[in-house]
Coordinates of C-alpha atoms and ligand atoms in Angstrom, one line a residue:
M1 CA 66.1 136.4 157.7
N2 CA 69.1 134.1 157.1
S3 CA 67.5 130.7 155.8
V4 CA 66.6 129.4 152.6
L5 CA 63.2 129.2 153.6
D6 CA 63.2 133.1 154.8
H7 CA 64.2 134.3 151.5
A8 CA 61.7 132.1 149.4
L9 CA 58.8 133.4 151.4
Q10 CA 60.3 136.8 151.1
Y11 CA 60.6 136.5 147.3
V12 CA 57.4 135.1 147.1
S13 CA 55.3 137.5 149.3
Q14 CA 56.4 139.8 146.5
G15 CA 55.2 138.0 143.7
F16 CA 58.0 136.0 142.6
A17 CA 57.7 132.5 141.5
V18 CA 60.3 130.2 143.1
L19 CA 61.2 126.7 142.1
P20 CA 63.6 124.5 144.1
L21 CA 67.3 123.6 142.5
H22 CA 70.1 121.3 143.3
F23 CA 72.6 122.5 145.5
P24 CA 76.4 121.7 146.1
F25 CA 77.3 119.1 148.2
E26 CA 80.6 117.7 150.0
R27 CA 81.9 114.5 148.4
E28 CA 85.4 113.0 149.0
G29 CA 87.0 116.7 149.8
S30 CA 85.2 118.3 146.6
L31 CA 81.7 119.8 146.1
R32 CA 79.8 118.5 143.8
C33 CA 76.0 119.0 142.3
S34 CA 73.5 117.2 144.3
C35 CA 71.9 115.4 140.9
G36 CA 75.2 112.9 141.6
K37 CA 76.0 113.0 137.8
D38 CA 79.4 113.5 137.1
G39 CA 79.5 115.2 134.1
C40 CA 76.8 117.7 135.3
R41 CA 76.4 120.6 133.1
Q42 CA 75.0 123.2 135.1
P43 CA 76.5 121.9 138.9
A44 CA 74.1 123.2 141.7
K45 CA 71.7 125.5 139.2
H46 CA 69.4 123.1 137.8
P47 CA 65.7 122.5 138.7
F48 CA 65.6 119.7 141.8
G49 CA 63.4 117.3 139.6
R50 CA 62.0 115.1 142.8
L51 CA 60.0 117.9 143.6
V52 CA 59.2 120.0 140.8
K53 CA 59.4 117.2 137.7
N54 CA 58.0 119.8 135.3
G55 CA 61.0 122.2 135.7
L56 CA 60.2 125.9 135.7
K57 CA 56.6 124.9 135.0
D58 CA 56.2 123.7 138.3
A59 CA 57.2 127.0 140.3
S60 CA 55.6 128.4 143.1
R61 CA 54.0 131.3 144.3
D62 CA 51.7 129.4 147.0
P63 CA 53.6 129.9 150.7
E64 CA 52.6 126.6 151.6
T65 CA 54.2 124.6 149.0
V66 CA 57.3 127.2 149.3
Q67 CA 56.9 126.0 153.1
R68 CA 56.8 122.3 151.9
W69 CA 59.8 122.2 149.6
F70 CA 62.3 124.6 151.6
A71 CA 61.8 124.3 155.5
G72 CA 65.0 122.6 156.6
A73 CA 66.3 121.7 153.5
S74 CA 69.7 122.7 151.9
L75 CA 68.2 123.2 148.7
N76 CA 69.2 126.1 146.2
I77 CA 66.5 128.8 144.8
G78 CA 65.4 129.9 141.8
I79 CA 63.3 132.6 140.7
V80 CA 61.2 132.3 137.5
T81 CA 61.8 135.4 135.4
G82 CA 59.3 137.0 132.9
A83 CA 55.7 138.1 133.1
V84 CA 55.0 135.1 135.7
S85 CA 57.1 137.2 138.2
G86 CA 56.9 140.6 137.0
I87 CA 60.7 140.7 136.4
M88 CA 63.0 140.5 133.9
V89 CA 67.1 140.3 135.0
L90 CA 70.3 141.8 133.6
D91 CA 73.0 138.7 134.0
V92 CA 76.6 140.3 134.1
D93 CA 79.3 137.7 134.0
P94 CA 82.5 139.4 134.4
R95 CA 84.2 136.4 133.3
H96 CA 83.4 137.2 129.9
D97 CA 83.5 141.0 129.9
G98 CA 80.0 141.6 131.1
D99 CA 81.2 144.3 133.5
A100 CA 82.9 146.1 130.4
T101 CA 79.9 145.7 128.5
L102 CA 77.6 147.3 130.3
A103 CA 80.2 150.2 131.7
K104 CA 80.2 150.9 127.4
L105 CA 76.4 151.0 127.6
E106 CA 76.2 153.4 130.5
A107 CA 78.5 155.4 129.1
E108 CA 76.7 155.7 125.9
H109 CA 73.2 156.0 127.8
G110 CA 73.6 157.4 131.1
P111 CA 73.6 155.1 134.1
L112 CA 71.1 152.3 135.0
P113 CA 68.3 153.5 137.4
P114 CA 68.8 152.4 141.3
T115 CA 67.2 148.8 141.4
W116 CA 67.8 145.6 143.0
R117 CA 71.0 143.7 142.6
F118 CA 72.0 140.4 143.6
L119 CA 75.4 139.2 143.6
T120 CA 76.1 135.7 142.0
G121 CA 78.4 132.9 143.8
G122 CA 80.3 133.1 140.0
G123 CA 81.5 136.5 140.7
G124 CA 78.8 138.5 138.6
E125 CA 75.6 140.4 139.0
H126 CA 72.3 140.1 138.4
I127 CA 70.5 143.2 137.8
L128 CA 66.1 143.2 138.3
F129 CA 63.6 145.5 136.6
R130 CA 60.3 145.3 136.7
H131 CA 58.8 143.4 133.9
P132 CA 57.8 145.9 131.2
G133 CA 55.2 143.9 129.3
G134 CA 54.6 142.0 126.3
T135 CA 57.1 139.2 125.8
V136 CA 60.7 140.0 126.8
A137 CA 63.0 137.0 125.5
N138 CA 65.9 135.4 126.9
S139 CA 69.0 136.1 125.1
A140 CA 73.1 135.6 125.9
G141 CA 75.5 138.0 124.5
L142 CA 72.9 140.2 122.1
L143 CA 73.9 143.5 124.3
G144 CA 77.4 142.8 124.0
P145 CA 79.9 140.3 125.6
G146 CA 78.9 138.7 128.8
L147 CA 75.5 140.4 129.3
D148 CA 72.8 138.4 129.1
V149 CA 68.7 139.0 129.8
R150 CA 66.3 136.4 131.8
G151 CA 62.6 137.3 130.5
D152 CA 60.2 135.1 130.0
G153 CA 60.8 131.6 130.3
G154 CA 63.9 131.9 132.1
Y155 CA 65.1 131.9 135.8
I156 CA 68.1 132.8 138.0
V157 CA 69.9 131.2 141.0
A158 CA 68.8 133.6 144.0
P159 CA 70.2 134.5 147.1
P160 CA 71.3 132.7 149.2
S161 CA 71.9 129.8 147.1
R162 CA 75.4 128.0 147.1
H163 CA 77.5 128.5 144.1
I164 CA 79.5 125.1 143.0
S165 CA 82.5 127.2 144.2
R166 CA 81.5 127.7 147.8
R167 CA 80.6 131.4 147.2
A168 CA 77.1 132.1 148.3
Y169 CA 74.7 134.7 146.4
A170 CA 73.8 137.3 148.3
I171 CA 71.4 141.0 148.0
S172 CA 73.7 143.8 147.2
V173 CA 73.4 145.7 150.5
D174 CA 73.5 148.8 148.1
H175 CA 70.5 147.9 146.1
H176 CA 68.4 146.2 149.0
P177 CA 64.8 145.4 148.2
S178 CA 64.4 147.0 151.7
D179 CA 66.0 150.4 150.6
V180 CA 65.1 150.3 146.7
L181 CA 62.5 150.2 144.4
L182 CA 62.4 148.1 141.8
A183 CA 62.6 150.1 138.6
P184 CA 61.6 149.6 135.4
P185 CA 64.2 148.9 132.6
P186 CA 65.4 152.1 131.0
D187 CA 63.9 152.5 127.3
W188 CA 67.5 152.5 126.1
L189 CA 67.9 149.0 127.0
M190 CA 64.3 147.8 125.3
Q191 CA 64.9 149.5 122.2
R192 CA 68.4 147.9 122.3
L193 CA 66.6 144.6 123.0
A194 CA 64.1 145.0 120.5
H195 CA 66.5 146.2 117.7
R196 CA 69.2 143.0 118.6
N197 CA 66.9 140.3 119.4
P198 CA 66.7 137.6 116.6
A199 CA 64.1 135.5 118.5
A200 CA 61.9 138.5 118.7
K201 CA 61.7 138.8 115.2
G202 CA 60.8 135.2 114.5
T203 CA 63.2 133.4 111.9
P204 CA 65.6 135.6 110.3
Q205 CA 65.3 136.1 106.4
A206 CA 67.9 138.7 105.5
R207 CA 71.6 137.7 105.0
T208 CA 72.8 139.7 108.1
D209 CA 70.1 138.7 110.5
W210 CA 71.2 135.0 109.7
R211 CA 74.7 136.5 110.6
D212 CA 73.3 137.5 113.7
H213 CA 71.5 134.5 114.4
V214 CA 74.3 132.4 114.3
G215 CA 76.2 134.3 116.3
A216 CA 74.0 134.8 119.2
T217 CA 74.1 132.3 122.3
H218 CA 70.8 130.7 123.1
V219 CA 69.1 130.0 126.5
E220 CA 66.9 127.3 127.5
G221 CA 63.4 128.2 125.5
T222 CA 65.2 129.8 122.7
R223 CA 67.8 126.7 121.6
N224 CA 65.0 124.3 120.2
T225 CA 63.6 127.1 118.0
A226 CA 67.5 128.4 116.8
L227 CA 68.6 125.0 116.3
A228 CA 65.5 123.8 114.5
S229 CA 65.9 127.3 111.9
L230 CA 69.3 126.7 111.6
S231 CA 69.3 123.1 110.5
G232 CA 66.4 124.0 108.2
H233 CA 68.0 127.1 106.6
L234 CA 71.1 124.7 105.9
L235 CA 69.2 121.7 104.5
R236 CA 66.9 124.2 102.0
N237 CA 70.4 125.4 100.9
R238 CA 71.3 121.6 100.0
I239 CA 74.0 121.3 102.7
D240 CA 74.6 117.4 103.1
P241 CA 72.5 116.8 105.8
F242 CA 75.4 114.6 107.7
A243 CA 77.7 117.8 107.3
V244 CA 74.4 119.8 108.8
L245 CA 74.4 117.1 111.4
D246 CA 78.2 117.4 112.6
L247 CA 77.8 121.8 111.9
M248 CA 75.0 121.8 114.2
L249 CA 76.3 119.6 116.9
C250 CA 79.6 121.4 117.2
W251 CA 77.3 125.1 117.1
N252 CA 75.0 123.6 120.0
R253 CA 78.0 123.3 122.0
I254 CA 79.2 126.6 121.6
H255 CA 76.3 128.8 121.0
C256 CA 73.5 126.7 123.5
T257 CA 74.0 127.6 127.0
P258 CA 73.6 124.7 128.6
P259 CA 74.3 122.8 125.2
L260 CA 71.1 120.4 124.4
D261 CA 72.2 116.9 124.5
D262 CA 73.6 115.6 121.3
D263 CA 70.9 112.9 121.4
E264 CA 68.2 116.0 120.9
V265 CA 70.3 117.7 118.5
S266 CA 70.6 114.6 116.0
A267 CA 66.8 113.9 116.4
T268 CA 66.1 117.6 115.4
V269 CA 67.9 117.5 112.3
R270 CA 67.0 114.3 111.5
S271 CA 63.5 115.4 111.5
I272 CA 64.1 118.3 109.5
A273 CA 66.0 116.8 107.1
R274 CA 63.4 114.1 106.3
R275 CA 61.0 116.8 105.7
E276 CA 63.4 118.6 103.5
I277 CA 63.7 115.7 101.6
D278 CA 60.1 114.9 101.3
R279 CA 59.7 118.1 100.3
R280 CA 62.1 117.8 97.3
E281 CA 60.9 114.6 96.0
A282 CA 57.2 115.7 96.1
R283 CA 58.5 119.0 93.8
H284 CA 60.0 116.3 92.0
A285 CA 57.2 114.3 91.6
G286 CA 55.0 117.1 90.8
Ligands
ZN1 ZN1 73.7 118.9 138.6

């Protein structure tokens, strides 16, 4: 099983929804994202729009569609996480101390059960678990630095995709689907997520919840909601709308992965500011 197509069909036979992603290609001696954009923020990691116009929504579990996408192509593969594929994934990023965070959690709660693991082209690891039911929110850093969760509405870049650094994503030989069963997540993990995840609790109310909310990292699927709730919070507390816009533009770059476009941030803040101003005027009029 070597080709991208073989892997994609294997994933589909396991019930995973897959989608084509952009890939690295050589130009003038260096690797670039196949989207061709100079400042691509997710090189070789984002949906291949020509085949999946609606991104994750167009992911497929149909072998014929997958055959059509991947036969003879040099595309990268994404696996959609969450209930649609029956999986949730722990994303360990050692560049942000994810391995240390996981080691600390395992020392406290006991080791993770044997389950499938994929080695990422960026030097990290994706640890797959059976989806526990209900909603699993995407989160970044809520379990600790460098340890993210890909749940409903998320996706991972899967083996044998190629990373922009030239390394390939690979299935860990010690945690291979042919030898190891996909395990359910340990209870302690789900308890920690339920406890620590502001997204799961909706808009924060208490002051300490706001601190978690501001400090968390937000991924695709939670970025817009977080931006909207945070701008609303500041505006309701009578912070000048121009100051709010500036703060949110900075916050977006630090706390959203990948960051939203500046235009999108401006549009959201503007629309919330307008609503807030209307609300104040209505109150004064009444
Ligand atoms: Zn790109």
